[in-house]
XYZ file of C-alpha atoms in Angstrom:
436
model
C 7.240 -98.608 -22.043
C 7.377 -99.855 -18.519
C 4.477 -98.246 -16.626
C 5.509 -99.660 -13.297
C 8.000 -96.840 -12.892
C 5.507 -94.124 -13.929
C 3.670 -93.793 -10.658
C 6.783 -93.502 -8.431
C 8.232 -90.928 -10.844
C 5.200 -88.718 -10.569
C 5.474 -88.847 -6.791
C 9.108 -87.737 -6.916
C 8.272 -84.833 -9.238
C 5.457 -83.711 -6.959
C 7.735 -83.883 -3.902
C 10.793 -82.109 -5.280
C 9.020 -79.730 -7.712
C 8.630 -76.931 -5.135
C 12.422 -76.647 -4.907
C 13.065 -76.406 -8.618
C 10.081 -74.616 -10.093
C 9.120 -70.955 -9.211
C 5.539 -71.803 -10.042
C 5.337 -74.523 -7.420
C 7.365 -72.436 -4.950
C 4.594 -69.810 -4.638
C 2.682 -70.369 -1.432
C -1.071 -69.829 -1.128
C -0.531 -66.707 1.001
C 1.503 -65.116 -1.798
C -0.842 -65.792 -4.670
C -2.178 -62.225 -4.544
C 1.274 -60.610 -4.440
C 2.634 -61.112 -7.932
C 5.526 -58.693 -7.309
C 7.174 -61.236 -4.957
C 7.108 -64.163 -7.361
C 10.455 -65.952 -7.240
C 11.615 -63.875 -4.219
C 10.819 -65.442 -0.864
C 13.248 -63.283 1.143
C 11.713 -60.229 2.864
C 15.138 -58.807 3.632
C 15.842 -57.973 -0.030
C 12.750 -55.750 -0.503
C 13.309 -52.026 -1.384
C 10.834 -49.801 0.576
C 11.801 -46.679 -1.400
C 10.604 -48.301 -4.584
C 7.100 -48.825 -3.181
C 7.008 -45.239 -1.827
C 7.926 -43.925 -5.243
C 5.162 -45.982 -6.812
C 2.628 -44.577 -4.297
C 3.794 -41.021 -5.041
C 3.415 -41.529 -8.753
C -0.083 -42.864 -8.227
C -1.106 -39.810 -6.113
C 0.382 -37.202 -8.472
C -2.350 -35.964 -10.815
C -1.631 -36.270 -14.432
C -1.176 -33.025 -16.312
C -4.085 -32.607 -18.673
C -3.166 -32.613 -22.277
C -4.783 -29.694 -24.087
C -6.117 -30.186 -27.491
C -4.797 -27.799 -30.151
C -7.955 -25.708 -30.108
C -7.822 -25.083 -26.331
C -4.130 -24.252 -26.496
C -4.757 -21.755 -29.269
C -7.548 -20.148 -27.201
C -5.332 -19.809 -24.101
C -2.472 -18.313 -26.087
C -4.840 -15.854 -27.749
C -6.308 -14.858 -24.360
C -2.904 -14.269 -22.737
C -1.607 -12.302 -25.699
C -4.774 -10.180 -25.820
C -4.706 -9.297 -22.117
C -1.019 -8.395 -22.365
C -1.703 -6.060 -25.281
C -4.570 -4.418 -23.372
C -2.377 -3.773 -20.321
C 0.352 -2.364 -22.536
C -2.206 -0.132 -24.257
C -3.421 1.194 -20.921
C 0.122 1.862 -19.712
C 0.968 3.808 -22.884
C -2.440 5.527 -23.304
C -2.807 3.800 -26.657
C -6.494 4.470 -27.302
C -6.494 3.093 -30.888
C -5.246 -0.254 -29.605
C -7.790 -0.326 -26.787
C -10.519 0.517 -29.285
C -9.391 -2.258 -31.613
C -9.248 -4.879 -28.871
C -12.455 -3.657 -27.248
C -14.496 -3.841 -30.423
C -12.968 -6.626 -32.510
C -11.095 -9.128 -30.331
C -12.725 -12.575 -30.561
C -12.532 -13.325 -26.794
C -15.087 -11.521 -24.564
C -12.750 -11.380 -21.551
C -10.212 -9.404 -23.559
C -12.890 -6.987 -24.752
C -14.085 -6.563 -21.140
C -10.513 -5.895 -20.000
C -10.217 -3.174 -22.653
C -13.449 -1.581 -21.384
C -12.204 -1.504 -17.792
C -8.869 -0.066 -18.952
C -10.647 2.767 -20.770
C -12.540 3.547 -17.578
C -9.403 3.631 -15.466
C -7.808 6.117 -17.865
C -10.795 8.446 -17.188
C -10.476 10.210 -20.516
C -13.404 11.456 -22.646
C -11.698 9.741 -25.570
C -12.898 6.398 -24.265
C -16.560 7.376 -23.890
C -17.636 6.798 -27.488
C -15.740 3.518 -27.612
C -17.569 2.302 -24.523
C -20.890 3.417 -25.996
C -20.197 1.294 -29.085
C -19.293 -1.690 -26.917
C -22.587 -1.393 -25.010
C -24.558 -1.158 -28.252
C -22.883 -4.138 -29.892
C -21.695 -6.605 -27.285
C -23.068 -9.163 -24.863
C -23.726 -9.185 -21.139
C -20.174 -9.751 -19.853
C -18.670 -6.956 -21.925
C -21.609 -4.602 -21.341
C -21.099 -4.889 -17.579
C -17.443 -3.907 -17.962
C -18.332 -1.069 -20.343
C -20.841 0.384 -17.861
C -18.230 0.214 -15.103
C -15.845 2.056 -17.404
C -18.449 4.745 -18.104
C -19.079 5.117 -14.361
C -15.369 5.697 -13.775
C -15.331 8.463 -16.401
C -18.694 10.056 -15.524
C -19.275 12.017 -18.727
C -22.532 13.868 -19.251
C -22.699 12.381 -22.733
C -23.327 9.018 -21.027
C -26.461 10.166 -19.197
C -28.828 8.379 -21.588
C -26.902 5.159 -21.066
C -27.021 5.636 -17.278
C -30.779 6.233 -17.362
C -31.296 3.049 -19.390
C -28.836 1.124 -17.243
C -30.620 2.176 -14.027
C -33.642 0.162 -15.258
C -31.620 -2.828 -16.456
C -32.336 -6.328 -15.225
C -28.579 -6.749 -14.730
C -27.645 -5.743 -11.180
C -24.032 -4.902 -12.049
C -25.215 -2.497 -14.727
C -27.732 -0.862 -12.373
C -25.114 -0.263 -9.672
C -22.633 1.175 -12.169
C -25.296 3.465 -13.635
C -26.184 5.019 -10.272
C -22.499 5.390 -9.462
C -21.812 7.137 -12.762
C -24.706 9.612 -12.500
C -23.104 11.505 -9.656
C -19.916 12.235 -11.590
C -21.886 13.922 -14.347
C -23.003 16.687 -11.917
C -26.220 16.894 -13.894
C -29.235 18.298 -11.944
C -31.572 15.763 -13.508
C -29.305 12.903 -12.518
C -29.256 14.205 -8.945
C -33.040 14.004 -8.817
C -32.869 10.377 -9.934
C -30.324 9.656 -7.198
C -32.521 11.236 -4.526
C -35.837 9.748 -5.643
C -34.734 6.332 -6.882
C -31.251 5.556 -5.626
C -31.723 6.324 -1.929
C -35.040 4.463 -1.868
C -33.674 1.313 -3.478
C -33.839 -2.009 -1.652
C -30.386 -2.875 -2.972
C -27.696 -1.822 -0.498
C -25.072 -1.490 -3.251
C -27.256 0.964 -5.157
C -27.784 3.051 -2.005
C -24.035 3.130 -1.396
C -23.388 4.081 -5.028
C -25.980 6.847 -4.689
C -24.284 8.279 -1.600
C -20.937 8.336 -3.387
C -22.532 9.984 -6.402
C -24.191 12.700 -4.335
C -20.848 13.587 -2.807
C -19.630 15.081 -6.076
C -22.390 17.709 -6.195
C -21.178 19.535 -3.061
C -24.753 20.581 -2.249
C -25.068 21.721 1.407
C -28.466 20.015 1.789
C -26.893 16.628 1.093
C -24.735 16.863 4.205
C -27.734 15.972 6.348
C -28.168 12.771 4.312
C -24.524 11.851 4.850
C -24.790 12.486 8.583
C -27.850 10.238 8.834
C -26.052 7.351 7.145
C -22.890 8.071 9.140
C -24.927 7.536 12.312
C -26.695 4.424 11.034
C -26.066 1.004 12.552
C -24.873 -0.461 9.259
C -21.094 -0.144 9.024
C -21.149 -0.365 5.227
C -23.394 2.696 5.079
C -21.132 4.453 7.576
C -18.102 3.859 5.363
C -19.967 5.041 2.276
C -20.974 8.217 4.135
C -17.338 8.890 5.090
C -16.258 8.547 1.458
C -19.130 10.770 0.320
C -18.122 13.460 2.824
C -14.608 13.279 1.479
C -15.840 13.788 -2.068
C -17.853 16.810 -0.902
C -14.483 18.529 -0.220
C -16.022 21.505 1.604
C -15.094 23.089 4.911
C -18.251 21.726 6.543
C -17.768 18.164 5.319
C -14.170 18.148 6.560
C -15.387 19.408 9.953
C -17.968 16.603 10.120
C -15.235 14.046 9.510
C -13.074 15.723 12.146
C -15.876 15.649 14.725
C -16.669 12.011 13.895
C -13.123 10.910 14.667
C -13.794 11.019 18.403
C -16.897 8.831 18.486
C -16.525 6.595 15.408
C -13.559 4.554 16.597
C -14.247 1.865 13.986
C -13.903 4.464 11.212
C -10.831 6.312 12.449
C -8.414 4.853 9.936
C -10.798 5.549 7.044
C -11.444 9.094 8.267
C -7.714 9.844 8.344
C -7.238 8.291 4.909
C -10.169 10.271 3.506
C -8.846 13.548 4.878
C -5.404 12.769 3.476
C -6.806 12.122 0.003
C -8.365 15.597 -0.251
C -5.062 17.500 -0.317
C -6.655 20.857 0.547
C -6.170 23.236 3.461
C -9.485 22.242 5.067
C -8.325 18.622 5.329
C -4.785 19.484 6.466
C -6.025 21.796 9.201
C -8.583 19.175 10.257
C -5.754 16.648 10.659
C -3.839 19.167 12.760
C -6.823 19.784 15.027
C -7.292 16.024 15.490
C -3.598 15.774 16.341
C -3.889 18.550 18.936
C -6.947 16.930 20.500
C -5.199 13.546 20.755
C -1.663 14.670 21.571
C -1.505 12.207 24.481
C -1.982 9.199 22.167
C 1.288 8.120 20.587
C -0.440 5.886 18.032
C -2.718 8.659 16.774
C 0.140 11.159 16.675
C 2.236 8.758 14.600
C -0.663 8.006 12.258
C -1.435 11.676 11.596
C 2.238 12.566 11.327
C 2.705 9.985 8.587
C -0.258 11.392 6.663
C 0.907 14.993 7.026
C 4.279 13.968 5.683
C 2.533 12.222 2.777
C 0.776 15.518 2.036
C 4.154 17.273 2.209
C 2.691 19.381 5.026
C 6.057 19.922 6.673
C 6.991 23.162 8.349
C 5.715 25.260 11.244
C 2.054 25.263 12.223
C 0.290 27.242 14.914
C -2.723 26.715 17.152
C -4.647 29.632 18.653
C -4.731 29.399 22.475
C -7.083 32.313 23.280
C -10.501 33.330 22.000
C -10.918 36.610 20.128
C -7.289 36.668 19.015
C -6.932 39.477 16.445
C -5.651 38.592 12.985
C -4.028 41.817 11.716
C -3.177 43.006 8.225
C 0.213 44.385 9.305
C 2.706 43.336 12.035
C 2.321 46.186 14.502
C 0.048 47.337 17.278
C -3.093 49.063 16.050
C -2.964 47.647 12.498
C -6.315 47.003 10.744
C -7.943 43.748 11.898
C -9.025 41.095 9.407
C -11.070 39.076 11.901
C -10.924 37.467 15.332
C -9.560 33.944 15.610
C -11.110 31.372 17.928
C -9.267 29.139 20.362
C -8.298 25.879 18.671
C -8.027 27.326 15.160
C -4.920 26.187 13.341
C -2.873 27.626 10.524
C 0.504 27.515 8.845
C 3.284 29.820 10.017
C 4.661 31.650 6.981
C 7.266 33.885 8.588
C 8.321 35.685 11.758
C 8.707 39.460 11.946
C 12.142 40.749 12.869
C 10.913 43.381 15.347
C 9.650 42.461 18.819
C 6.890 44.378 20.623
C 5.857 44.761 24.260
C 2.091 44.537 24.671
C 0.057 44.659 27.928
C -1.980 41.441 28.182
C -4.073 40.586 31.255
C -2.170 43.055 33.441
C 1.247 41.868 32.277
C 3.736 43.374 29.851
C 4.484 40.643 27.308
C 7.347 40.879 24.846
C 7.069 38.757 21.721
C 7.119 38.803 17.908
C 4.362 38.906 15.339
C 3.973 35.838 13.123
C 2.578 35.817 9.625
C 0.089 32.937 9.418
C -2.148 31.295 6.858
C -5.616 30.360 8.144
C -8.889 29.243 6.623
C -11.334 31.947 5.618
C -14.276 32.363 7.954
C -17.002 32.830 5.378
C -18.246 29.930 3.283
C -18.762 32.100 0.201
C -15.187 33.425 0.162
C -13.338 33.137 -3.133
C -10.298 31.506 -1.525
C -9.799 28.824 1.100
C -7.197 30.745 3.105
C -6.249 34.255 4.162
C -2.937 35.625 5.477
C -2.467 37.878 8.467
C -0.311 38.610 11.507
C -0.793 37.222 15.020
C 1.065 38.172 18.199
C 3.212 35.281 19.479
C 1.610 35.228 22.931
C -1.663 33.972 21.451
C -0.306 30.971 19.563
C 1.407 27.664 20.169
C 3.786 26.627 17.399
C 4.552 23.074 16.365
C 7.153 21.984 13.843
C 6.346 19.073 11.553
C 9.387 17.646 9.799
C 10.057 14.585 7.723
C 10.758 11.313 9.561
C 14.241 10.719 10.847
C 14.883 7.857 8.436
C 13.988 10.035 5.440
C 16.362 12.775 6.533
C 19.181 10.337 7.094
C 18.735 8.946 3.609
C 18.724 12.397 2.014
C 21.215 14.391 4.049
C 23.257 11.842 6.034
C 23.328 14.091 9.109
C 24.369 12.543 12.439
C 21.455 13.990 14.416
C 17.924 14.754 13.297
C 14.860 16.218 15.040
C 11.834 14.072 15.681
C 8.826 14.372 13.439
C 6.935 16.500 15.952
C 8.805 18.988 18.140
C 7.658 22.103 19.907
C 9.417 25.143 18.468
C 10.802 27.845 20.706
C 9.768 31.378 19.817
C 13.264 32.772 20.265
C 15.368 33.785 17.295
C 16.994 30.799 15.586
C 20.748 30.482 15.477
C 22.336 31.833 12.293
C 23.066 29.300 9.601
C 26.699 28.385 9.093
C 26.657 26.112 6.010
C 30.419 26.194 5.578
C 30.954 24.794 9.036
C 33.436 27.522 9.908
C 34.231 28.468 13.498
C 32.710 31.916 14.182
C 35.376 32.613 16.824
C 38.668 31.584 15.297
C-alpha cells in the first residue's frame, strides 16, 4: 500500500466531510438542539408543533385509579343515590338499612341527615341505634338528625350530648332540647346554654327557647336583639319568629324601623309564620313605610306569597267601635285603636247617615276581621262591623304578570291600589251590552 497518498486523502475527507455527513454538519451552537439535526433551515420549522408539545407537557395526567379505589367510589356514589331516593320516597326501611349496615361512613351519615330532614318519629329509634353503634362522623350526623326531629324520647341523648367533647354534638344537643318542649330541658338551656362561652351553643339555645312560647323569654330575646353582635341579633329574630305570639310579632314589627341591617330577615321571618299576627304586622309595616317604593314592593311580594290577597282596612281614628251587627246602636265588641289593621270580609248593602264631629256622614258598614285584644283569647281573630268613615281600605291583588299568565286580560290593576268605598259596578261575565 502506498502511504504517500494517505495523508492528503485524510485532509480531503476532513475538508469535504461537513458537506456530506449530517454528523459533521452539526455546528457547536446546535449541539444541544437535537431536534434540528440534519435541518439547518429555520424557515421550515413548524411553530404549532412546539406549542402542542408545550400544551401536552402542561396538561396534568389523569390519575389511574387502582381497582380497589374505583370500587370504593362506585359504592359511595351508588349508596348516596339510594339514600336520596329513600328520602324522596319516605322509604324508612331503606334509610335504616343504609344507616346501620352500609360499609362507608359517609353514606351512613347521609342516611342520618335524611332521617332528620324527614322529621318523623319513625327515624328516632334508628338514629338512637346509630349513635350507640357508630363512630364520630356518623354520630355527629345522627345528633343533627335528632335535633331536627326534637322528640322527647331523645332527651337522654341530648343530656349526654350536651356534655360531649365533640363540639358538633354539643351544639346539636342544645338545639334539639328546645323542640322537645320539656320543662327540664328548658332549665338546662337557661342555666347552661345561655352561659356557655361557645357562641354557637348560645345561638342554638336562643332558637330552642323560641319553641316554648314562654312570655318571660321575650326579655331574653330583646336583650340579644339589642346586642352589638349581629349573629346574636339574627338568632334573636329567628327565636322571636318561632315564638309565634302576638307580642313577639309586635317586637319584630317595632324592630323593623331601627334594625335596618335586619329588615330583610324580619320580613322573611314574619312571612314564614303564616298567621294573622304576622300578616297584620306586615300590613302595619307597609302603612308606616308607604312612601318607600322598595319596602312596599318587598312586603307586597311577601303578602302575595302568603296568599293574603283581597281588601284590608286600617283604622284612622281612636276609639272606633267594633259592633256585633251593622246598624247604629248595635252591641259593641270593643274599641279599635288608630293604626289597627284587619281584613275586610264584606260590605253591607244598606248605607247609614251618622253625625260625626258636627257633620252628617253617609257611608256603609264593613264586616272586618281583626286580632283579638286579649292575650288569653281562644282565637286569634274576631269579626265585627265598622262604619266606613273610620277606616281606610287597601286592595292587595296578585302581581300583574301573574294575572296576565292566568287570565290573559288586556288591563290589570297594580298590586296595591286604594279602593273606593262606592258600590262596585255589576259583573257582566258574558260581555253583553246592557243597553242594546
